[in-house]
XYZ file of C-alpha atoms in Angstrom:
693
model
C 0.000 0.000 0.000
C 1.214 3.486 -0.823
C -0.071 7.052 -0.621
C 1.132 10.632 -1.066
C 2.042 12.788 1.913
C 2.749 16.476 1.557
C 4.881 17.239 4.550
C 5.574 20.997 4.612
C 4.100 21.473 1.090
C 0.417 22.409 0.861
C -1.848 19.857 -0.757
C -3.661 22.676 -2.570
C -0.846 22.690 -5.121
C -2.278 19.487 -6.563
C -5.532 21.044 -7.973
C -3.469 24.088 -8.991
C -1.250 21.790 -11.040
C -4.310 20.209 -12.624
C -5.705 23.661 -13.560
C -2.308 24.582 -15.015
C -2.356 21.461 -17.186
C -5.913 22.143 -18.412
C -5.080 25.794 -19.143
C -1.960 24.848 -21.076
C -3.929 22.286 -23.135
C -6.738 24.793 -23.859
C -4.284 27.461 -25.065
C -2.515 24.982 -27.294
C -5.508 23.224 -28.859
C -8.330 25.787 -28.845
C -8.033 26.555 -32.635
C -5.990 23.907 -34.495
C -6.654 23.998 -38.267
C -5.679 20.492 -39.453
C -6.910 18.450 -36.482
C -10.251 16.780 -36.131
C -12.397 17.445 -33.084
C -11.887 14.035 -31.408
C -8.129 14.019 -32.019
C -7.909 17.550 -30.675
C -9.571 16.453 -27.434
C -7.233 13.463 -27.153
C -4.110 15.582 -27.665
C -5.412 18.177 -25.229
C -5.969 15.478 -22.609
C -2.480 14.093 -23.158
C -0.980 17.564 -22.809
C -3.016 18.311 -19.679
C -2.015 15.049 -17.996
C 1.667 15.525 -18.939
C 1.798 19.054 -17.543
C -0.007 17.885 -14.427
C 2.577 15.122 -13.820
C 5.456 17.557 -14.365
C 3.851 19.973 -11.883
C 3.514 17.184 -9.323
C 7.217 16.376 -9.765
C 8.088 20.006 -9.137
C 5.934 20.055 -5.989
C 7.786 16.846 -4.940
C 5.459 15.245 -2.372
C 6.572 12.181 -0.398
C 5.349 8.700 -1.252
C 4.474 6.664 1.837
C 4.678 2.906 1.318
C 3.260 0.612 3.991
C 4.032 -3.092 4.084
C 2.431 -5.567 6.467
C 4.627 -8.575 7.281
C 3.151 -11.356 9.411
C 5.651 -13.261 11.598
C 4.679 -16.699 12.801
C 5.334 -17.406 16.498
C 8.713 -18.993 17.154
C 8.766 -22.205 19.169
C 12.306 -22.859 20.430
C 13.161 -26.435 21.444
C 16.247 -26.863 23.663
C 17.214 -30.469 24.463
C 19.734 -31.375 27.164
C 22.365 -33.576 25.479
C 24.569 -34.146 28.550
C 25.452 -37.638 29.707
C 23.598 -37.364 33.046
C 20.247 -37.534 31.197
C 20.963 -41.015 29.862
C 23.028 -42.260 32.812
C 20.575 -41.565 35.643
C 17.201 -42.339 34.070
C 14.025 -44.199 35.063
C 13.743 -47.815 33.892
C 10.895 -47.007 31.503
C 12.698 -44.096 29.821
C 13.992 -44.770 26.292
C 16.163 -41.860 25.177
C 15.972 -42.708 21.466
C 12.162 -42.901 21.488
C 11.954 -39.658 23.449
C 14.089 -37.774 20.904
C 11.915 -39.116 18.078
C 8.771 -37.927 19.911
C 10.326 -34.516 20.498
C 11.148 -34.230 16.793
C 7.460 -34.810 15.952
C 6.506 -31.530 17.655
C 7.481 -29.581 14.551
C 5.144 -31.645 12.391
C 2.303 -31.533 14.931
C 2.350 -27.742 15.204
C 2.205 -27.353 11.421
C 2.899 -24.319 9.242
C 1.396 -21.806 11.673
C 4.480 -22.022 13.897
C 8.189 -21.622 13.208
C 9.903 -24.399 15.205
C 13.671 -24.079 15.778
C 15.461 -27.066 17.371
C 18.652 -27.031 19.469
C 20.609 -29.244 21.849
C 23.013 -28.130 24.560
C 25.663 -29.297 26.984
C 28.203 -26.650 27.945
C 27.381 -24.862 24.655
C 24.347 -24.522 22.397
C 24.258 -26.549 19.164
C 21.735 -26.644 16.285
C 19.305 -29.559 15.964
C 18.359 -32.253 18.454
C 20.624 -35.194 19.252
C 20.527 -38.795 20.434
C 24.173 -38.982 21.527
C 23.816 -37.730 25.155
C 27.587 -37.446 25.440
C 28.025 -33.912 26.811
C 30.582 -33.736 29.635
C 29.220 -30.514 31.174
C 25.819 -28.814 31.430
C 25.162 -25.073 31.333
C 21.388 -24.483 31.259
C 21.694 -20.738 31.936
C 24.236 -20.402 29.116
C 21.861 -22.105 26.661
C 18.991 -19.795 27.683
C 21.253 -16.757 27.333
C 22.398 -17.746 23.829
C 18.815 -18.385 22.684
C 17.681 -15.035 24.058
C 20.534 -13.230 22.280
C 19.997 -15.065 18.998
C 16.267 -14.337 18.786
C 16.149 -10.836 20.282
C 13.198 -8.738 19.024
C 11.614 -11.737 17.331
C 8.173 -13.200 18.012
C 9.161 -15.957 20.464
C 5.946 -17.764 21.332
C 7.250 -20.578 23.522
C 10.440 -22.245 24.732
C 10.449 -26.008 25.208
C 13.230 -27.030 27.609
C 13.878 -30.782 27.930
C 16.369 -31.435 30.745
C 16.876 -33.141 34.104
C 17.517 -29.780 35.803
C 21.118 -30.665 36.727
C 23.820 -28.164 35.775
C 27.500 -27.924 36.680
C 28.475 -24.815 34.727
C 27.149 -21.259 34.647
C 24.629 -19.414 36.798
C 21.269 -20.400 38.228
C 18.937 -20.830 35.212
C 16.087 -19.121 37.083
C 17.855 -15.755 36.846
C 18.506 -16.085 33.117
C 14.946 -17.315 32.448
C 13.575 -13.983 33.694
C 15.107 -12.296 30.657
C 13.140 -14.517 28.264
C 9.723 -12.914 27.812
C 7.812 -16.010 26.768
C 6.192 -19.155 28.145
C 8.616 -21.943 29.059
C 7.393 -25.530 28.825
C 9.768 -27.857 30.656
C 10.011 -31.597 30.019
C 11.233 -33.224 33.237
C 13.861 -35.825 32.320
C 15.815 -37.995 34.736
C 14.702 -39.469 38.060
C 14.279 -37.496 41.288
C 14.753 -40.620 43.398
C 18.318 -40.834 44.659
C 19.815 -44.208 43.748
C 22.223 -46.285 45.797
C 25.496 -44.611 45.004
C 28.846 -43.629 46.501
C 30.701 -40.759 44.931
C 33.293 -38.039 45.343
C 31.281 -34.811 45.357
C 34.169 -32.340 45.208
C 37.889 -31.886 45.947
C 39.493 -28.675 47.230
C 43.262 -28.452 46.924
C 46.162 -26.154 46.057
C 47.666 -26.839 42.646
C 51.204 -26.169 43.883
C 53.203 -27.377 46.888
C 56.819 -27.064 47.917
C 59.260 -29.913 48.159
C 59.350 -31.515 51.617
C 56.239 -29.697 52.881
C 52.907 -31.196 53.907
C 49.753 -30.070 52.124
C 46.062 -30.788 52.677
C 43.330 -31.773 50.226
C 39.654 -31.775 51.208
C 37.455 -34.532 49.766
C 33.648 -34.347 49.880
C 32.612 -37.995 50.345
C 28.926 -38.498 49.417
C 26.594 -41.492 49.698
C 22.945 -41.983 48.708
C 20.660 -44.784 49.914
C 23.645 -46.536 51.516
C 23.005 -46.274 55.264
C 24.976 -48.842 57.237
C 27.696 -49.240 54.608
C 31.337 -48.165 54.958
C 33.138 -45.979 52.459
C 36.705 -47.134 51.894
C 38.571 -44.019 50.777
C 42.097 -44.379 49.373
C 44.639 -42.012 47.849
C 47.465 -43.151 45.579
C 50.423 -41.133 44.313
C 51.671 -42.350 40.948
C 50.118 -45.767 41.663
C 51.450 -46.087 45.245
C 48.959 -45.916 48.134
C 49.694 -42.988 50.477
C 46.431 -42.744 52.452
C 43.422 -44.877 53.398
C 40.389 -44.386 55.641
C 37.107 -46.194 56.332
C 34.108 -43.884 56.743
C 30.810 -45.250 58.183
C 27.696 -44.066 56.307
C 25.139 -42.904 58.888
C 22.284 -41.779 56.608
C 20.688 -42.227 53.198
C 21.733 -38.695 52.195
C 25.257 -38.677 53.614
C 27.977 -36.084 53.045
C 31.261 -35.619 54.854
C 34.290 -33.408 54.182
C 37.442 -35.475 54.738
C 40.731 -33.542 55.191
C 43.724 -35.549 53.956
C 47.311 -34.548 54.744
C 49.878 -35.529 52.124
C 53.586 -34.907 51.772
C 55.298 -33.359 48.739
C 58.167 -35.825 48.664
C 59.116 -35.582 44.978
C 59.692 -32.637 42.691
C 57.612 -32.161 39.542
C 54.024 -32.777 38.514
C 52.575 -35.391 40.882
C 49.437 -37.396 40.097
C 47.032 -38.323 42.906
C 44.067 -40.698 42.468
C 41.311 -40.401 45.084
C 38.886 -43.320 44.999
C 36.042 -44.909 46.950
C 35.687 -48.684 46.723
C 32.401 -49.727 45.007
C 29.662 -51.450 46.992
C 27.035 -54.009 45.954
C 24.166 -52.784 43.707
C 25.730 -49.351 43.277
C 24.176 -47.283 40.472
C 27.425 -46.011 38.941
C 31.123 -46.422 39.658
C 32.211 -43.680 37.232
C 31.916 -41.086 40.002
C 33.916 -43.100 42.569
C 37.299 -41.892 41.315
C 38.833 -38.472 40.780
C 42.350 -37.528 39.693
C 44.173 -34.359 40.698
C 47.641 -33.055 39.839
C 49.847 -31.049 42.165
C 53.034 -29.373 40.956
C 55.759 -29.771 43.565
C 58.274 -26.942 43.355
C 61.824 -27.187 44.620
C 61.731 -23.863 46.476
C 60.293 -20.402 46.323
C 62.228 -17.695 44.569
C 63.368 -15.065 47.056
C 62.958 -11.358 46.371
C 64.880 -8.714 48.326
C 62.993 -5.444 48.914
C 65.500 -2.895 50.231
C 64.424 0.520 51.558
C 65.746 3.412 53.639
C 62.603 4.371 55.560
C 59.021 3.125 56.076
C 56.483 3.763 53.333
C 52.954 2.357 52.656
C 54.112 1.262 49.176
C 56.329 -1.417 50.736
C 53.404 -3.403 52.166
C 51.493 -3.196 48.887
C 54.505 -4.437 46.884
C 55.160 -7.324 49.292
C 51.508 -8.446 49.344
C 51.144 -8.272 45.551
C 54.291 -10.306 44.851
C 53.379 -12.974 47.398
C 49.988 -13.572 45.756
C 52.139 -15.851 43.590
C 53.178 -18.688 45.891
C 56.390 -19.152 43.931
C 57.801 -15.959 45.465
C 58.875 -15.007 48.966
C 59.687 -11.357 49.736
C 62.260 -10.234 52.290
C 61.757 -6.557 53.148
C 64.791 -5.035 54.833
C 65.932 -1.527 55.714
C 69.417 -0.202 55.134
C 70.012 -0.363 58.884
C 69.814 -4.171 58.725
C 71.534 -4.527 55.365
C 74.756 -5.880 56.879
C 73.084 -9.228 57.553
C 71.853 -9.658 53.961
C 73.386 -12.193 51.571
C 72.444 -10.833 48.112
C 73.335 -14.114 46.411
C 70.323 -15.754 48.104
C 67.891 -13.647 46.078
C 66.577 -13.898 42.508
C 65.593 -10.209 42.357
C 66.622 -7.042 44.169
C 64.094 -4.199 44.476
C 65.632 -0.879 45.476
C 62.843 1.327 46.801
C 63.950 4.981 46.470
C 67.565 3.828 46.791
C 70.528 3.471 44.510
C 72.856 0.504 44.735
C 75.606 2.905 45.721
C 73.968 3.553 49.085
C 74.993 0.081 50.195
C 78.360 -0.965 48.793
C 77.989 -4.793 49.084
C 74.751 -4.628 47.086
C 76.429 -2.493 44.431
C 79.364 -4.903 44.164
C 77.061 -7.911 43.981
C 74.922 -6.332 41.254
C 77.991 -5.382 39.250
C 79.348 -8.947 39.322
C 76.120 -10.968 38.982
C 73.251 -11.177 36.521
C 70.619 -10.721 39.246
C 67.779 -8.485 37.971
C 67.215 -5.129 39.652
C 64.027 -3.094 39.955
C 64.602 0.587 40.711
C 61.589 2.420 42.183
C 62.188 6.164 42.035
C 60.484 8.711 44.272
C 60.842 12.090 45.909
C 63.746 10.840 48.098
C 65.760 9.222 45.287
C 69.263 10.280 44.329
C 68.588 10.723 40.607
C 72.245 11.208 39.696
C 73.148 7.856 41.299
C 70.180 6.065 39.701
C 71.154 7.423 36.257
C 74.732 6.242 36.708
C 73.806 2.686 37.754
C 71.423 1.812 34.915
C 70.931 2.895 31.309
C 67.281 1.981 30.857
C 65.787 5.333 31.957
C 67.570 8.680 32.297
C 65.954 11.450 34.354
C 67.120 15.038 33.909
C 65.917 17.204 36.786
C 67.442 20.583 37.569
C 65.469 21.124 40.768
C 64.238 18.816 43.522
C 60.588 19.163 42.532
C 57.857 16.576 42.066
C 54.696 16.302 40.003
C 51.694 14.012 39.763
C 51.641 11.605 36.807
C 48.761 9.358 35.718
C 49.574 5.831 34.404
C 48.866 5.339 30.698
C 49.264 1.717 29.426
C 51.236 1.486 26.168
C 49.697 -0.467 23.292
C 52.995 -1.638 21.788
C 54.380 -3.407 24.881
C 54.955 -7.125 24.115
C 57.326 -8.432 26.807
C 54.394 -9.833 28.788
C 50.628 -9.452 28.711
C 48.257 -7.743 31.122
C 44.573 -8.655 31.011
C 42.201 -6.190 29.335
C 40.395 -5.551 32.622
C 43.700 -4.749 34.356
C 44.697 -2.299 31.604
C 41.327 -0.533 31.857
C 41.606 -0.240 35.631
C 45.220 0.993 35.518
C 44.270 3.766 33.082
C 41.797 5.044 35.707
C 44.183 4.785 38.684
C 45.054 7.916 40.685
C 48.402 9.585 39.916
C 51.810 8.685 41.324
C 54.344 11.249 42.515
C 57.347 11.486 40.160
C 60.411 13.753 39.930
C 59.810 16.866 37.827
C 62.042 16.927 34.742
C 62.577 15.343 31.342
C 62.869 11.600 30.765
C 64.711 9.573 28.164
C 65.085 5.861 27.426
C 67.876 3.784 25.939
C 67.519 1.930 22.646
C 65.659 -1.351 23.093
C 63.781 -0.196 26.193
C 60.200 -1.493 26.492
C 57.747 0.885 28.131
C 54.678 -0.645 29.761
C 53.295 2.519 31.388
C 53.761 6.065 30.152
C 53.227 9.289 32.082
C 50.087 11.347 31.561
C 50.578 14.792 33.072
C 47.215 16.461 33.570
C 45.382 15.949 30.296
C 48.600 15.592 28.253
C 49.760 12.097 27.255
C 53.574 12.162 27.141
C 56.198 9.688 25.956
C 57.921 9.831 29.351
C 58.225 6.323 30.890
C 56.481 5.513 34.173
C 57.334 1.780 34.143
C 60.049 0.654 31.723
C 62.100 -2.505 31.182
C 65.564 -2.965 29.746
C 68.202 -5.638 29.252
C 71.739 -4.648 30.226
C 74.378 -7.276 29.544
C 71.949 -10.145 29.995
C 70.415 -8.750 33.200
C 66.874 -7.470 33.152
C 66.264 -4.024 34.611
C 62.987 -2.340 35.552
C 62.476 1.299 36.495
C 59.301 2.693 38.068
C 59.627 6.483 38.056
C 56.977 7.268 40.671
C 55.886 6.493 44.239
C 52.403 6.101 45.737
C 51.392 2.598 44.630
C 49.351 2.359 47.821
C 46.897 4.834 46.235
C 46.325 2.392 43.372
C 45.452 -0.468 45.708
C 43.182 1.717 47.847
C 41.372 3.180 44.822
C 40.877 -0.207 43.170
C 39.490 -1.793 46.331
C 37.147 1.151 46.869
C 35.794 1.001 43.298
C 35.841 -2.734 42.573
C 36.075 -4.509 45.927
C 39.393 -6.158 44.997
C 43.000 -5.318 44.138
C 43.408 -7.671 41.188
C 44.861 -5.145 38.715
C 47.488 -3.837 41.169
C 48.484 -7.384 42.138
C 48.597 -8.487 38.504
C 50.829 -5.579 37.439
C 53.361 -6.030 40.256
C 53.324 -9.850 40.136
C 53.761 -9.952 36.348
C 56.631 -7.455 36.605
C 58.444 -9.664 39.113
C 57.793 -12.826 37.070
C 59.220 -11.173 33.968
C 62.324 -9.934 35.782
C 63.077 -13.210 37.558
C 62.581 -15.243 34.379
C 65.941 -13.800 33.370
C 67.776 -15.304 36.343
C 67.866 -18.831 34.922
C 66.887 -18.060 31.367
C 67.096 -20.846 28.855
C 67.698 -19.927 25.249
C 64.816 -22.159 24.165
C 61.714 -22.718 26.313
C 58.569 -24.706 25.566
C 55.771 -24.867 28.131
C 52.053 -25.756 28.149
C 49.445 -23.161 29.076
C 48.576 -25.462 32.003
C 50.018 -28.681 33.329
C 46.572 -30.302 33.415
C 43.880 -29.925 30.742
C 40.271 -31.064 31.021
C 38.893 -33.702 28.696
C 37.752 -32.100 25.418
C 39.729 -28.901 26.063
C 42.148 -27.612 23.429
C 45.799 -28.140 24.377
C 47.798 -24.888 24.083
C 51.620 -24.813 24.186
C 53.940 -21.782 24.030
C 57.560 -21.494 22.937
C 60.266 -18.820 23.273
C 63.606 -18.607 21.460
C 66.407 -16.154 22.303
C 69.377 -15.197 20.142
C 72.967 -14.667 21.329
C 72.084 -11.160 22.509
C 69.254 -12.689 24.570
C 66.658 -11.030 22.332
C 63.359 -12.790 21.723
C 63.065 -13.998 18.082
C 60.722 -16.256 16.108
C 62.444 -16.522 12.719
C 63.200 -20.292 12.564
C 60.502 -22.978 12.548
C 59.774 -24.866 15.780
C 58.706 -28.511 15.574
C 57.209 -30.568 18.386
C 56.445 -34.259 18.905
C 53.768 -35.253 21.429
C 53.734 -38.817 22.736
C 50.892 -40.346 24.740
C 51.295 -42.978 27.454
C 49.898 -45.540 24.982
C 52.724 -44.782 22.547
C 50.793 -42.741 19.973
C 52.750 -39.849 18.411
C 51.490 -36.458 17.234
C 53.618 -34.056 15.168
C 52.985 -30.306 14.966
C 54.614 -27.080 13.796
C 54.312 -23.986 16.012
C 52.635 -20.811 14.745
C 54.410 -17.475 15.121
C 52.593 -14.989 17.343
C 54.086 -11.637 18.297
C 57.756 -12.290 19.051
C 57.263 -15.877 20.191
C 55.411 -19.069 19.189
C 52.136 -20.780 20.050
C 50.534 -24.121 19.201
C 46.874 -25.097 19.466
C 47.019 -28.893 19.317
C 43.237 -29.227 19.625
C 41.470 -31.748 21.855
C 43.547 -34.864 22.517
C 42.559 -38.199 24.121
C 42.676 -38.574 27.899
C 46.049 -39.538 29.350
C 49.570 -38.402 30.133
C 51.754 -36.892 27.414
C 55.421 -36.068 27.016
C 56.720 -33.671 24.405
C 59.987 -32.957 22.658
C 60.418 -29.702 20.725
C 63.334 -28.693 18.500
C 64.535 -25.742 16.438
C 67.714 -24.388 14.886
C 69.070 -20.850 14.922
C 72.028 -20.565 12.593
C 74.272 -23.528 13.350
C 72.941 -23.988 16.882
C 70.389 -26.705 17.633
C 67.965 -26.319 20.529
C 65.728 -28.868 22.226
C 63.161 -28.701 25.033
C 61.124 -31.418 26.735
C 58.245 -31.560 29.173
C 54.957 -33.197 30.035
C 51.269 -32.468 30.584
C 48.136 -34.441 31.380
C 44.587 -34.557 30.062
C 42.238 -35.689 32.813
C 38.795 -37.254 32.685
C 35.881 -34.914 33.299
C 33.412 -36.596 35.689
C 31.155 -33.626 36.462
C 28.072 -35.283 34.966
C 28.377 -38.293 37.289
C 28.540 -36.328 40.551
C 24.769 -35.958 41.019
C 22.164 -38.567 40.152
C 18.850 -37.148 41.443
C 17.144 -34.895 38.881
C 16.097 -31.386 39.972
C 12.463 -31.220 38.871
C 11.626 -28.445 41.344
C 13.883 -26.138 39.326
C 12.026 -27.055 36.129
C 8.653 -26.500 37.792
C 9.756 -23.038 38.965
C 11.001 -22.117 35.477
C 7.645 -23.091 33.966
C 5.486 -21.381 36.594
C 7.314 -18.050 36.637
C 6.982 -17.801 32.834
C 3.364 -18.884 32.494
C 4.241 -22.270 31.027
C 3.897 -25.802 32.359
C 6.095 -28.736 33.354
C 5.262 -32.107 31.782
C 6.722 -35.603 31.938
C 8.282 -37.335 28.916
C 5.210 -39.600 28.720
C 3.029 -36.480 28.216
C 4.995 -35.100 25.291
C 2.095 -35.819 22.902
C 0.103 -33.149 24.802
C 2.698 -30.439 24.224
C 1.417 -29.284 20.826
C -2.122 -28.807 22.218
C -0.796 -26.829 25.202
C 1.032 -24.450 22.856
C -1.999 -24.035 20.571
C -4.281 -23.237 23.534
C -1.949 -20.551 24.868
C -3.613 -17.292 23.799
C -0.355 -15.379 24.191
C 1.226 -17.387 21.370
C -0.017 -15.856 18.131
C 1.123 -14.464 14.815
C 2.318 -10.869 14.984
C 1.905 -8.498 12.031
C 4.670 -5.932 11.693
C 3.934 -2.647 9.890
C 6.829 -1.267 7.862
C 6.477 2.358 6.723
C 8.827 3.729 4.102
C 8.982 7.299 2.785
C 10.580 8.287 -0.525
C 10.541 11.320 -2.850
C 8.193 11.090 -5.802
C 11.071 12.126 -8.038
C 12.769 8.801 -7.174
C 9.979 6.875 -8.960
C 11.572 6.284 -12.362
C 8.388 4.875 -13.918
C 6.831 8.373 -13.708
C 9.531 9.769 -15.999
C 8.890 6.923 -18.408
C 5.171 7.715 -18.380
C 5.811 11.434 -19.099
C 8.166 10.503 -21.940
C 5.563 8.105 -23.343
C 2.806 10.767 -23.237
C 4.987 13.416 -24.922
C 6.117 10.906 -27.557
C 2.514 9.870 -28.269
C 1.450 13.513 -28.583
C 4.355 14.301 -30.939
C 3.648 11.243 -33.086
C -0.066 12.076 -33.488
C 0.699 15.715 -34.321
C 3.415 14.637 -36.768
C 1.014 12.296 -38.514
C -1.446 15.164 -38.949
C 1.287 17.528 -40.133
C 1.114 19.811 -37.078
C 4.777 19.494 -36.073
């Protein structure tokens, strides 16, 4: 449908245009000599209509076009494809028959509904499935993805077929509130707890130190097993290191068992925690869990040397020690005589120069130990400039100024998270010496100084490499303000801790630097997770390069080999080996730089994911709540043939007609020009035939 709208132009111009056309035709054809009466009237009409159309084009009204587009109601079907649905099911439930019945819903609803089918585990997938092999369940994530995908569309109903058990994501009830439609839940699984022993959860630290004891907490759970005994054992690399018998005192029994173990061997240690099966137990898959603890030889020691007390010192110490691989010794110059610098992997000089304590200066000059200079209002700038070449500060007067941290985009030595970079950019200013700043060639600047509203190139936190020793220079004091501001605004100090901890990790990585390093993103990967490995190669000048190819061979415990070639990323290498089978793997990587060959070895593990076997009783109360709060209904799998009728009877589920209005200038309608040309051509032809042209 279309119509003319005049907007700011008066509609009275339309009859005026018609009168103009009639007047023009009358003047032209009132006394033609060679034309007959009928032909004269025809030519006059053609002329009048042509002039009228031209006048309308000059007036240029708007053409309003209205389209009505009906949209059928969407019926979204989301089927839980996780393994718990098929593992813990009633005797009468046939998963294959159920999926076939669910697929018939599309046919039963007919053409009046647009049925879209999906299945989900930890992610949402198109179509419905009979495999039931998902290792994790995220119901809230599936609801969120459906809501995002069909935003502003006519969603009539959501059919959610699940047992109500989830082990990933948020509570589905919160996400369901964002879906403005009726939810019909199909209650799968069995709410009756079966006879079963299982390990509900394990809390443990992923690192321990050689020779120390560490504790793991095991949640031992038993259903319908009152009077039985749970025989809990722990083995380390196949050797039993702990055993305990736990009496089951109820049919819904849970007990947290603390287990003390000893880190007797260095490296990645494998611990199997298991509960011996009992007679008529529903499932033994959830009786065993495997954890991996990395046993470190010792913590790296960091020396924090200062002249007087300052609130920054506590912040620095706390942030570094968030990484359990580091231990900080804070010492004043007054106690410096008792310090053995060789015991430390990093020396932090807080508003000091090495020259203020001669043994430290001599040690630094002779060793490759990294040094972090933190400059402030009390620093001797001339001494700091003379002891390192990374940053040079020229200050004629002992004045200070406030500088705001500005993260640099081209820093590649290590990576800060995006959230940390955003927070740092909003941190309050530090106090820095007033003057001009310069950096040596090859210096990497992580934070620049922003003075007022002016972004400068002056370094606030810079890193250099001097003769194989890494140097860092922070040109301002007042880090305590950063921690206080972040905690006040965000309730945590993650960005401050991340910045200081990453700085220390980068500096100390130089202490025992290998020319060629290959390391996995984690020592333990979950089943189905992509295995990521990183590699670094340094040249003779200890500069990071990625020119030569890096090859790697992975070997599983069963003897199967996998060959890969690393991809270059930034100045280093990375490999995404994809999802590999469960088990323990060793790797051997090799490369060649010039005539030098380099090799690196290591290991990692892919562990079984048993989340779906940790809970057997379905949560139908959750499904009932989801249905009620949305105006839908919960049904059993045996009632699935009633689902189509329930949807049809819901008066809120109906076709919606969308009105689309479109405005365009009349002059944009090309057919009108063709019509005018046709009329003028017809008039000319008729006049020519009669000899009037």
